[in-house]
Amino acid sequence: MKKRNEYDDSSIQILEGLEAVRKRPGMYIGSTDGRGLHHLVYEIVDNAVDEALAGFGQKIAVTINADGSLTVQDEGRGMPTGMHSSGRPTIEVILTILHAGGKFTENNYKTSGGLHGVGASVVNALSSWLVVEVARDHQLYREKFVNGGHPQGTLKSAGHTKLKSGTTLTFMPDKTIFTTTAFDYDTLAERLRESAFLLKGIEITLTDLRGEEAREDVFKF
Ligand SMILES: Cc1cc(C)cc(-c2cc(NC(=O)[C@H]3COCCO3)[nH]n2)c1
C-alpha cells in the first residue's frame, strides 16, 4: 500500500500549530501558573461533559495519578477511530490541529462547549506526554503523543475491553512550561462539583492517588 509521505504539508501545519501554543501558552490558557494548569483539566473534562450532555454516558471519572499525570474518563460513544481525509487517524487530527471555537484570551476563559476536542490539542501541546484510549464495541484503541503533542507511532488496536464504549485521556503537564504542575485537589473538587450540579444525574468522581491513602469525592445531584 502506498506509504503516506511522512513529512507533508499537513505535518508542517501540525508542527506550526503545536509550536505556536508552546511559544505563547498564555494566549491559549491565560497563564502558566496554577490557573493555567487547571484550565488544562477543564478543557478535557468539558469534552467528556459535552458527551454526557449529548446523552451518552452517565459517569465521568477524573483521577490524579501517583506520577502527577491526570486521567479523564467518560462512558460516551468514544472518539471517532477512523481515518481523516488528511490520511491521519481522526483522533490524531483532533489532538494535534488547533481548531477554531475555543475562545481563549489573556485571563478570561470561555469553555468550548459543544465541539468535541476543541481545546484538547492545546492540552496535548502543553503536555510532556498524553495517551488517548477509546473503547468502541468493546474494542480498545490507543495512541500516545510525546514532547508537546508529537504522535509516537499511530492509533493502534489495543485488544478487548469490558467497557462497551468511552474515551479515556491521560496527560502529563509539561514541567518546562508550567511554573507548577501540582494539581490542587480542592480546586478540582470545587469545579467538578459545579459541573455535576449543572449535569443533573451525571456522576463525576475525583480521585487522588498521590498520597499514602487515596482520596475520593463523588459528585452527583
Ligand atoms: C475525556 C475526553 C477527552 C476528549 C478530548 C474527548 C472526549 C470525548 C469525545 C467524545 N465524542 C466524540 O468525539 C464524538 C464521537 O462520535 C460521535 C460524536 O461524538 N466523547 N468523549 C473525551
XYZ file of N, CA, C and O in Angstrom, residues 13 16 29 53 60 62 69 97 114-115 118 133 137 166 170 187-188 208:
72
model
N 1.673 22.012 9.108
C 0.567 22.719 9.801
C 0.520 22.254 11.251
O 0.402 23.035 12.173
N 3.471 23.728 13.220
C 3.300 25.174 13.468
C 2.261 25.390 14.557
O 2.442 26.196 15.457
N -4.252 29.568 27.292
C -4.843 29.126 28.573
C -4.762 30.227 29.631
O -5.011 29.981 30.802
N -23.725 15.518 28.101
C -24.843 16.429 27.764
C -25.585 15.932 26.527
O -26.784 16.111 26.396
N -18.389 10.262 34.748
C -17.117 10.843 34.323
C -16.167 10.685 35.506
O -16.536 10.997 36.648
N -12.377 11.511 37.067
C -11.143 12.303 36.995
C -10.191 11.754 38.049
O -10.563 11.656 39.225
N 0.381 12.750 36.661
C -0.447 12.915 35.453
C -1.915 12.890 35.870
O -2.234 12.564 37.017
N -4.344 19.362 15.736
C -4.628 20.552 14.921
C -5.414 21.543 15.761
O -6.422 21.187 16.345
N -19.685 21.948 23.402
C -20.431 21.525 22.209
C -19.536 21.065 21.077
O -19.979 20.345 20.223
N -18.269 21.490 21.023
C -17.394 20.996 19.952
C -16.425 20.006 20.592
O -15.643 20.377 21.453
N -12.158 20.532 20.983
C -11.669 21.839 20.522
C -10.359 22.188 21.211
O -9.380 22.516 20.566
N -7.173 6.752 24.920
C -7.669 5.386 24.717
C -9.162 5.481 24.436
O -9.886 6.179 25.144
N -17.472 -0.608 20.978
C -17.900 -2.020 20.845
C -16.902 -2.970 21.491
O -16.456 -3.948 20.880
N -16.336 4.390 25.306
C -15.912 5.527 26.145
C -14.571 6.054 25.678
O -13.926 5.483 24.804
N -5.239 10.630 29.282
C -4.291 10.883 30.377
C -3.196 11.818 29.862
O -2.672 11.598 28.772
N -9.258 22.599 44.433
C -9.626 23.413 43.257
C -10.417 22.578 42.256
O -11.472 22.979 41.761
N -9.919 21.378 42.001
C -10.611 20.496 41.046
C -11.963 20.046 41.604
O -12.974 20.034 40.889
N -7.666 10.995 44.079
C -6.268 11.430 44.184
C -5.419 10.253 44.648
O -5.602 9.760 45.755
